[in-house]
C-alpha positions as a Python dict, from the first residue, in 0.01 Angstrom:
ca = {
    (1, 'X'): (0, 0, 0),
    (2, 'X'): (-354, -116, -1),
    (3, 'X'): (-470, -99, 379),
    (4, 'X'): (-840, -294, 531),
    (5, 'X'): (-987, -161, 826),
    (6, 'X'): (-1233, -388, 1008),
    (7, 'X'): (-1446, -257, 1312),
    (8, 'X'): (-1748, -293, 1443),
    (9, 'X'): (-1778, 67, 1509),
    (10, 'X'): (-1858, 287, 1250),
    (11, 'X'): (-1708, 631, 1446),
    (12, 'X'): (-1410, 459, 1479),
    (13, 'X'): (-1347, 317, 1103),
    (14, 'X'): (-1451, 707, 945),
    (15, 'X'): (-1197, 813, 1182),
    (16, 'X'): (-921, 618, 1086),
    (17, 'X'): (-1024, 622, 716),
    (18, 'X'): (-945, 1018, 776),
    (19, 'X'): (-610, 938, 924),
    (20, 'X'): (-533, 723, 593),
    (21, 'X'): (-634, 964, 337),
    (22, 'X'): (-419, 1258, 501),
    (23, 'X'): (-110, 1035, 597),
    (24, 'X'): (166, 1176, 350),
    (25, 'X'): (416, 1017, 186),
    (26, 'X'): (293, 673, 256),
    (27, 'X'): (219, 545, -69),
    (28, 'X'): (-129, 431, 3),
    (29, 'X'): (-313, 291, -305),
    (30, 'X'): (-650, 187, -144),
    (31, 'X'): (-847, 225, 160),
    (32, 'X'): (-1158, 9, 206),
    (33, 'X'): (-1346, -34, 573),
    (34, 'X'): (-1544, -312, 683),
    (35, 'X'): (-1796, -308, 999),
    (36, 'X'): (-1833, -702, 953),
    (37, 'X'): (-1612, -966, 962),
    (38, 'X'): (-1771, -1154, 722),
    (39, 'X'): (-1801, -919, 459),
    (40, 'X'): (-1383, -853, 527),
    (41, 'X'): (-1322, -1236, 456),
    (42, 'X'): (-1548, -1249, 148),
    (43, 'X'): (-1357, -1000, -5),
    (44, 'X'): (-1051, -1207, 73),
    (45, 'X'): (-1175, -1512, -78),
    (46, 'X'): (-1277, -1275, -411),
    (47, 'X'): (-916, -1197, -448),
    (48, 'X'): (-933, -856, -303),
    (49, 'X'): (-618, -868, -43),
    (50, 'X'): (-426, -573, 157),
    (51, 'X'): (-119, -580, 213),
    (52, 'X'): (-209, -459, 600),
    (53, 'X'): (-535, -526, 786),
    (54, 'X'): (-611, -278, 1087),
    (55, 'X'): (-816, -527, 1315),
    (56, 'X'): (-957, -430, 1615),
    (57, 'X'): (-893, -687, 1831),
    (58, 'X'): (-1234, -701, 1992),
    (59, 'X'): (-1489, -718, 1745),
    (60, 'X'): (-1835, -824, 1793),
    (61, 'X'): (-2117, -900, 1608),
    (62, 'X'): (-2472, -833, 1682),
    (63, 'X'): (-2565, -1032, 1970),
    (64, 'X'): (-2854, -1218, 1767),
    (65, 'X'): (-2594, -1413, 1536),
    (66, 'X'): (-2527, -1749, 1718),
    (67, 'X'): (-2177, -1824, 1860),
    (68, 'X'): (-2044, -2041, 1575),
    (69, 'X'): (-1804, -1996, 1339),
    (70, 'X'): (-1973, -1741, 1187),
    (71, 'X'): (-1923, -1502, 1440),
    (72, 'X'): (-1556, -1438, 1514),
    (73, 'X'): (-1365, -1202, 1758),
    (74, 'X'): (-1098, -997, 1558),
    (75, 'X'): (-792, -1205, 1646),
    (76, 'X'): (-957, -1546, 1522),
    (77, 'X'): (-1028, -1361, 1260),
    (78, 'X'): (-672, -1226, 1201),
    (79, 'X'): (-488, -1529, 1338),
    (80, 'X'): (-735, -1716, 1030),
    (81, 'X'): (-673, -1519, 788),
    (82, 'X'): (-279, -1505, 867),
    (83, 'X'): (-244, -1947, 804),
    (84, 'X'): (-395, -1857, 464),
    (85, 'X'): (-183, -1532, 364),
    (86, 'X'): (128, -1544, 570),
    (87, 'X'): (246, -1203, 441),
    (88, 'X'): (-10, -985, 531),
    (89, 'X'): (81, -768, 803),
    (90, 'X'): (-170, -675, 1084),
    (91, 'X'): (-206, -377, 1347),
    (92, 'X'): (-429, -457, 1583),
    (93, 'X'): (-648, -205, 1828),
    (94, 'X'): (-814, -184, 2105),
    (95, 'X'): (-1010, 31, 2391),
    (96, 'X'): (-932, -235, 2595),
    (97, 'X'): (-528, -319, 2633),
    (98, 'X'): (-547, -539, 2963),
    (99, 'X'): (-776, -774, 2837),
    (100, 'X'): (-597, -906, 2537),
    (101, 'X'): (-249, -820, 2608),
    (102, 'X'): (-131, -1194, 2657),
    (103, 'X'): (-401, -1325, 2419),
    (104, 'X'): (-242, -1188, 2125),
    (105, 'X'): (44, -1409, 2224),
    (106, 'X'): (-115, -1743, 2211),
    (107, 'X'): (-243, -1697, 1833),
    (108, 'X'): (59, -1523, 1677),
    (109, 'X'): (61, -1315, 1312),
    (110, 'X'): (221, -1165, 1118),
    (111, 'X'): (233, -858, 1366),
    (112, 'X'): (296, -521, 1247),
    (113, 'X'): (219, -291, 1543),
    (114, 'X'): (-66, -249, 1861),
    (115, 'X'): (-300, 43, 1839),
    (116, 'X'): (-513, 222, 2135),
    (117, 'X'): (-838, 368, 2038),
    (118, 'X'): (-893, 637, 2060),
    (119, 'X'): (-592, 564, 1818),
    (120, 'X'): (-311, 841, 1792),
    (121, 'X'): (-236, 952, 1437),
    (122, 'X'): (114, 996, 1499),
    (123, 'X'): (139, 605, 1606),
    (124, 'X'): (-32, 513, 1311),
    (125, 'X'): (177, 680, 1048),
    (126, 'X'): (514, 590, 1227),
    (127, 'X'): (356, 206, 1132),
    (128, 'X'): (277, 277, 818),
    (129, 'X'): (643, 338, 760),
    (130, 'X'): (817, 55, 937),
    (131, 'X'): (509, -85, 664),
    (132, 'X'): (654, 54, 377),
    (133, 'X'): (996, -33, 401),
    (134, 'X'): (861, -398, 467),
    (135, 'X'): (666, -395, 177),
    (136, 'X'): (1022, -279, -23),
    (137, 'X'): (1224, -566, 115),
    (138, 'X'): (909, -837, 28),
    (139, 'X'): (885, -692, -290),
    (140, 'X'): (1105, -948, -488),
    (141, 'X'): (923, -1189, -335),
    (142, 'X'): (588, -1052, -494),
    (143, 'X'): (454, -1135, -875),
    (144, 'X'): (215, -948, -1025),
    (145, 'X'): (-9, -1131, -1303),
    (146, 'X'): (-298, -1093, -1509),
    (147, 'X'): (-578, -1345, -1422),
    (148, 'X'): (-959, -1244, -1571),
    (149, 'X'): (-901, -949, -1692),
    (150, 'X'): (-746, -745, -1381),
    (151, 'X'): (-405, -747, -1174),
    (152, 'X'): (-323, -988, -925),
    (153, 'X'): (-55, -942, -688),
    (154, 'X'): (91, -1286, -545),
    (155, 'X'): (353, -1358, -294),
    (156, 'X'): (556, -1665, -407),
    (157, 'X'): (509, -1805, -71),
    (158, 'X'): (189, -1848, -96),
    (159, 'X'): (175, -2015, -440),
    (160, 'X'): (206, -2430, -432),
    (161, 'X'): (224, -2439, -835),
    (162, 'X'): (131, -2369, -1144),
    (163, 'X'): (-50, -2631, -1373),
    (164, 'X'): (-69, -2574, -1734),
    (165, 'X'): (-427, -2679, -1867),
    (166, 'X'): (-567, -2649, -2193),
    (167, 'X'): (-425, -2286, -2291),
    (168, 'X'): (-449, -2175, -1956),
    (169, 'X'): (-220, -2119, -1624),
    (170, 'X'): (-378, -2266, -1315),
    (171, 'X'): (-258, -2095, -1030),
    (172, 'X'): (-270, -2262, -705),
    (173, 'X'): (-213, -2096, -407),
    (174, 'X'): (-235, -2217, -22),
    (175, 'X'): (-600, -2075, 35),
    (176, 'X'): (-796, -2053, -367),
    (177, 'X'): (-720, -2135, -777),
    (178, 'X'): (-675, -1853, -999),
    (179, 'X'): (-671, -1891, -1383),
    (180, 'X'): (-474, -1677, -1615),
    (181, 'X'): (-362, -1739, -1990),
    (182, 'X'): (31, -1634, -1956),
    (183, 'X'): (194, -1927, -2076),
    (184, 'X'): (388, -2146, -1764),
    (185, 'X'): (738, -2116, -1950),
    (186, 'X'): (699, -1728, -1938),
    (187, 'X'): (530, -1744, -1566),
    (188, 'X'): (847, -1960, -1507),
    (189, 'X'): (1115, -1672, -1563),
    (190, 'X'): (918, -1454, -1249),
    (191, 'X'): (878, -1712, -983),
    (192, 'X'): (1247, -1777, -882),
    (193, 'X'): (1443, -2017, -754),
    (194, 'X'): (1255, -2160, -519),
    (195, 'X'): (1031, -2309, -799),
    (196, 'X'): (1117, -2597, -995),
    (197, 'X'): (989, -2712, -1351),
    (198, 'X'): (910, -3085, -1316),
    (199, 'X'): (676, -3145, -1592),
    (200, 'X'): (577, -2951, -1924),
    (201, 'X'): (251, -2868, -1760),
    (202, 'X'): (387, -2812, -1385),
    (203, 'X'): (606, -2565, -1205),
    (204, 'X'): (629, -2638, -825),
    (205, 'X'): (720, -2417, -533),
    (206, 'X'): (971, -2680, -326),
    (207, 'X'): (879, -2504, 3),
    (208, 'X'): (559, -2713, -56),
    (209, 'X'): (711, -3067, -121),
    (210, 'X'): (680, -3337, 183),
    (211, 'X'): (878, -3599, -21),
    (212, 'X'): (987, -3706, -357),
    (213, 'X'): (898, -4031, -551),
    (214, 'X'): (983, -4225, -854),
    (215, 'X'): (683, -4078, -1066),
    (216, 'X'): (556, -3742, -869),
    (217, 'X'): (625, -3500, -566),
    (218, 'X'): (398, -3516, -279),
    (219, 'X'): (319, -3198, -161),
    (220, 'X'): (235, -3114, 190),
    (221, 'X'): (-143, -3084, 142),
    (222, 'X'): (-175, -3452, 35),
    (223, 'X'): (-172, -3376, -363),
    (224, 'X'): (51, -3544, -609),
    (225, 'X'): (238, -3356, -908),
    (226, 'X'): (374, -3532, -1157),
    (227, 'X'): (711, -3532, -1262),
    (228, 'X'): (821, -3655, -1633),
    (229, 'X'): (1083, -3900, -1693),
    (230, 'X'): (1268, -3653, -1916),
    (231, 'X'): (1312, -3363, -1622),
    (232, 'X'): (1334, -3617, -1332),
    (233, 'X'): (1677, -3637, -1316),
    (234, 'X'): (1780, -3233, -1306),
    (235, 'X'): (1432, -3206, -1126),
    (236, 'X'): (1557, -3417, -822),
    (237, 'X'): (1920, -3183, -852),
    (238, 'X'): (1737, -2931, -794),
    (239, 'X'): (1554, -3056, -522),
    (240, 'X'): (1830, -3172, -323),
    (241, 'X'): (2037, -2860, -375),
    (242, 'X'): (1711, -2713, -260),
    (243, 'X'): (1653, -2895, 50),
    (244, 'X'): (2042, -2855, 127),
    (245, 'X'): (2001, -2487, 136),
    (246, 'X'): (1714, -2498, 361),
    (247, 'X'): (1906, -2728, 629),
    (248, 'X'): (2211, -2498, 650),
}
């Protein structure tokens, strides 16, 4: 498991970080701490994701940073980062329990437990479990592939297609574009059946269609993929046996 821990205390991240590293049995592959927000979401947008964020629900930035967008409390931040990367699961923590105990409510996530600083060990590793076995049930719903050199894990829900371009694999997911140089038709035999080869040079994820034309898909987010004249046919089979699954 890769865990993020973002507070604006420094006592309080060292702490936890100590937690983490002696928490057995918990197959913990990386532990990184942030005491800024910003920093936290960079590192998203770089391609560097956990698979659970520790948030505490209150963070604040130094009072000289104006009140924009910039400067988030820790569930916009979480409830943000959750529309981009629906499986990431969050604990959230707090000194404070009163204050944001219906809050949480209004901007749900992908909630994986509550934690009250000062937070109790024994709380924290019983989440880290329910965690793990999470983790084992999402993980045929995970692909692992090789863009620039290094690893990337992707869930498939978060992928709206592939596009083959000039010797190259264009992933596109719901929040950034990754390149990669597996060839589609091999990419093709990982992403399952929720995916559907429409074109030589596209492979679509169907949760992501809004309609289908004579010529192209229309996905969700207002882009068109094409669909060739020699797939459309078992393409639009495969859509409607699709969509019929999804209705029952």
């Amino acid at each position: 498991m890769r865990i993020a821990v973002c507070d604006d205390q420094l006592e309080v991240l060292n702490a936890i970080e100590d937690i983490l590293k002696n928490a057995k049995d918990s197959n913990i592959e990386s532990i990184d701490i942030y005491q800024d927000i910003r920093h936290l979401k960079e590192e998203f947008q770089d391609g560097k994701q956990p698979d659970i964020l520790i948030m505490d629900i209150c963070h604040e930035f130094n009072s000289a940073i104006s009140k924009t967008k910039e400067r988030q409390e820790g569930i916009d931040c979480a409830y943000e980062l959750n529309q981009e990367y629906p499986e990431l699961q969050i604990i959230y923590m707090t000194g404070d329990t009163t204050i944001y105990s219906q809050r949480i409510f209004l901007k749900p996530v992908n909630l994986l437990g509550y934690l009250k600083k000062p937070v109790d060990p024994g709380i924290l590793k019983q989440l880290l479990k329910i965690a793990k076995e999470r983790l084992k049930q999402d993980e045929e719903k995970r692909v692992t592939i090789t863009c620039q050199n290094h690893k990337q894990v992707f869930y498939l829900d978060e992928i709206r297609y592939l596009e083959s371009n000039a010797h190259r694999t264009i992933i596109h997911t719901l929040g950034n574009e990754y390149v990669c140089y597996e060839k589609i038709s091999e990419l093709e035999k990982k992403m399952g059946g929720s995916f559907v080869r429409c074109h030589q040079s596209f492979l679509v994820n169907m949760k992501y269609i809004r309609r289908i034309g004579n010529k192209s898909f229309m996905l969700e987010n207002g882009e068109e993929v094409s669909i060739s004249k020699r797939r459309y046919r078992e393409t639009q089979k495969q859509y409607s046996r699709y969509s019929d699954e999804v209705m029952m």
